């Protein structure tokens, strides 16, 4: 992650994202699931379920910086994209920045 | 091109001939087929004659190929016509009337005849065999006039005939030469049990009796035996055996032994002439059962069509007695000799008996009495000459008795390591054992966390427990006190009590005050807490969307590709043409992938895009069917008294009424109901959380049924006389379940945990308590809102929850 040169894109304001309820941001043809946690931190991961059957992530249940995926209940660390045991896998994580109420995503 | 179709003539219009023709038609239409039958009927299932006699089937029920079938397949059928000879020189078959029909190939399938004992008096009136429809009709007639009957022969056919006559009201004695009934199919033990059972069913027996004469004038009046004793009988059925019907072959100069001699491809000694079924003799054996005839027919059909086929090498025969309530089965060798290893289990209480014979460790035969659930399995194993193993032994012999008819769970010891235990997550027995032995896990929860087994539907939990027990032996203890999830050690009841005692208002507050080890909980406890809070404070609890599973949060069912299914309400499973038209229009407009009828009598619109959901709801203009919710899903109904001639109650109206009344509030788990207009129970009340069956004068209420993951038949809770009382009891039961059920616990589990008597006492019998429950459910129902229109009017949430942020990159 982060090895390539990324441009930060202003995707909107913090209040466009509900607390603990994900929302999809479409950027450069990619679907990014953006989550705002209970302390207003923002996480952005690729909206692609790491489960072999795929599917979305945006509708999962957020707890702290973890996400329980909506389809298979896998637990994913939103900071690293790592799937927690007993399951394995990793989701692509995007760099994020929140400044003056604005949300920025690197892609 | 030669347009001449080869002519195939089939002599015999019974099961053997026609099943061979059916096999041929599957392979080719090259033949011009003519069939001759001596009976006036199309092909019927001779095996079912016993049921016709018994009265459980009619002649029409047992016809296998009706007249139309012959016409559809271009087959010329001559019924009531006897072929007497095959003229090899002219290549023609000749009938009794002198009709000559040319052939290229002939199949003789003349079956067999009842063997009539060659004793004085066997030609008297009232003496018949039991072989065809005509015999059957004679028996039905005789039963109207005469009282006393004798059946000579205690084999399969004799016993079926005897039972039929008893059903017809006759006094029947079975006369048998041997010591054991069905000695050609059963061993001594099974024969004894069978005789005892048949005596209970009203058949009398005279064993080891040789009939030497039939007495009477023109009509039979009795039997005289070798010991000079006499038995009165005005009607005698001869069922001592069958003999192959070889007349046509013999007249034609074809080689005949006991039957028409055929080779492994059913060829007779005459060129282009074949023989199939009971009339032939293959490797010295004449079969008198149906299975070999199908096997022979298959080989013959392929051979005659020029398709490559393995030779027919004889059949392992199996027997099943077709008498209602008596289950007997045998296959292969079943009389034990010194060369056999015998495995036997007998249970006089359940009246079951099972015997398996081995020769050099290989399974060669079996007898089952009373419980024949394993018959197909045994037949297969014996046919394949399977070697007995410990594993097989355990599966077949089970534990304790000879199988009570209950499905025997294969013990975990005999499961192979690569057998899947958890079907949802594909976890094998081997990986569970690994987890236990290599990682020192000791509880189901640890196994769940490590392997994923039991975590989806939970259906495999018992097996996982068994594996733990098996690996750890005494080291396995069923888990110590467990909380509702890994975040807490508190149980559901403790949490609910604390919420009430401390006045906790939000999931966050509950987790904080009650010392959750995960400050924001997990996907297990958050939805549960949100439910408990809503149940406790129906008017003040602010529902937390972020603590809801995706389906309930979005008010639609998510599918694996991220699209959703929309299910509008159809109260009581009734809709209108206008609504259907609307559903069709909306489905077309929003490119719905599949429109599917659900099990609960409504329509699934599958494959709606997330951002289209609000528009679809708006244009449908129908309320949500809650197909995604831990709530009342649907009330299934039958047609009921509005239209059905049997209906005693208006089930459609009552179903719709209940669905309207109890929808939209949260329940611990999904909740399904059914309302039936009469005891025929067409809407299947027995597998519903609440099932209602109308009768002439009220309703009966059943609870705790489940047709899903763990099937359970509903228990009868009570009967009520009026609609008002029905609605009241439903309300009380629903509220009691809402207040005492664990989150995600279906009523099938709840009824077993809480106890039917307790539920009955609180929600039905104690009228004060019942009224309080009803008041509380009514209060909760008052707060409920229709979720789709609510979302449509909440523009802020609507855009944040359903619409992506689109960046022009």
Coordinates of C-alpha atoms in Angstrom, one line a residue, chain A residues 10-11 15-28 38 53-56 58-64 66 68 70-75 85-87, chain B residues 448-452 455 508 518 520-523 526-527 545-550 553-554 558-562 564 610 797 799-801 803-807 809:
Chain A
X10 CA -11.6 16.0 -1.8
X11 CA -14.7 13.8 -1.7
X15 CA -21.4 15.3 7.7
X16 CA -22.1 13.4 4.4
X17 CA -21.1 10.3 6.2
X18 CA -23.3 9.0 9.0
X19 CA -21.6 7.7 12.2
X20 CA -20.9 3.9 11.9
X21 CA -22.8 3.6 8.6
X22 CA -20.7 3.2 5.5
X23 CA -21.1 5.0 2.2
X24 CA -19.7 4.3 -1.2
X25 CA -17.5 6.8 -2.9
X26 CA -16.8 6.4 -6.6
X27 CA -13.4 7.7 -7.5
X28 CA -11.5 7.0 -10.8
X38 CA -18.0 7.0 16.6
X53 CA -17.7 -15.1 -2.9
X54 CA -17.0 -11.3 -3.0
X55 CA -19.7 -8.7 -2.6
X56 CA -19.7 -5.3 -0.9
X58 CA -20.1 -0.7 2.9
X59 CA -23.2 -2.1 4.8
X60 CA -21.2 -3.8 7.5
X61 CA -21.4 -3.2 11.3
X62 CA -18.7 -0.9 12.6
X63 CA -17.2 -1.4 16.0
X64 CA -14.3 0.9 16.9
X66 CA -13.3 -2.9 13.0
X68 CA -18.1 -6.9 10.5
X70 CA -22.4 -7.5 5.9
X71 CA -22.5 -10.8 4.0
X72 CA -20.3 -13.3 5.9
X73 CA -19.6 -11.6 9.2
X74 CA -15.8 -11.6 8.7
X75 CA -14.1 -9.1 11.0
X85 CA -8.8 -14.9 12.5
X86 CA -10.2 -17.5 11.9
X87 CA -10.5 -16.0 8.4
Chain B
X448 CA -15.8 -21.5 16.0
X449 CA -13.2 -18.7 16.3
X450 CA -10.4 -20.8 14.9
X451 CA -12.1 -22.8 12.1
X452 CA -15.4 -21.1 11.5
X455 CA -20.6 -19.9 13.1
X508 CA -23.4 2.3 24.1
X518 CA -15.1 -4.5 23.6
X520 CA -18.4 -0.9 20.9
X521 CA -19.5 -4.5 21.0
X522 CA -19.6 -6.8 18.0
X523 CA -22.0 -7.9 15.3
X526 CA -25.1 -4.8 19.2
X527 CA -28.2 -6.0 17.3
X545 CA -29.5 1.8 12.5
X546 CA -25.8 1.3 13.0
X547 CA -26.6 -1.6 15.3
X548 CA -28.8 -3.4 12.7
X549 CA -27.7 -6.0 10.3
X550 CA -27.6 -4.8 6.7
X553 CA -30.8 -1.3 8.2
X554 CA -31.6 -1.1 4.5
X558 CA -28.9 -8.1 0.4
X559 CA -27.8 -10.7 -2.1
X560 CA -24.3 -11.9 -2.6
X561 CA -23.6 -9.4 -5.5
X562 CA -24.6 -6.4 -3.4
X564 CA -31.2 -6.3 -3.0
X610 CA -29.1 -0.2 -3.8
X797 CA -30.7 9.5 5.5
X799 CA -29.2 10.0 0.3
X800 CA -26.5 9.1 2.8
X801 CA -27.6 5.5 3.0
X803 CA -26.5 6.9 -2.7
X804 CA -22.9 6.8 -3.5
X805 CA -20.7 9.9 -3.6
X806 CA -19.7 10.2 -7.2
X807 CA -16.5 11.9 -7.9
X809 CA -12.1 11.8 -11.4

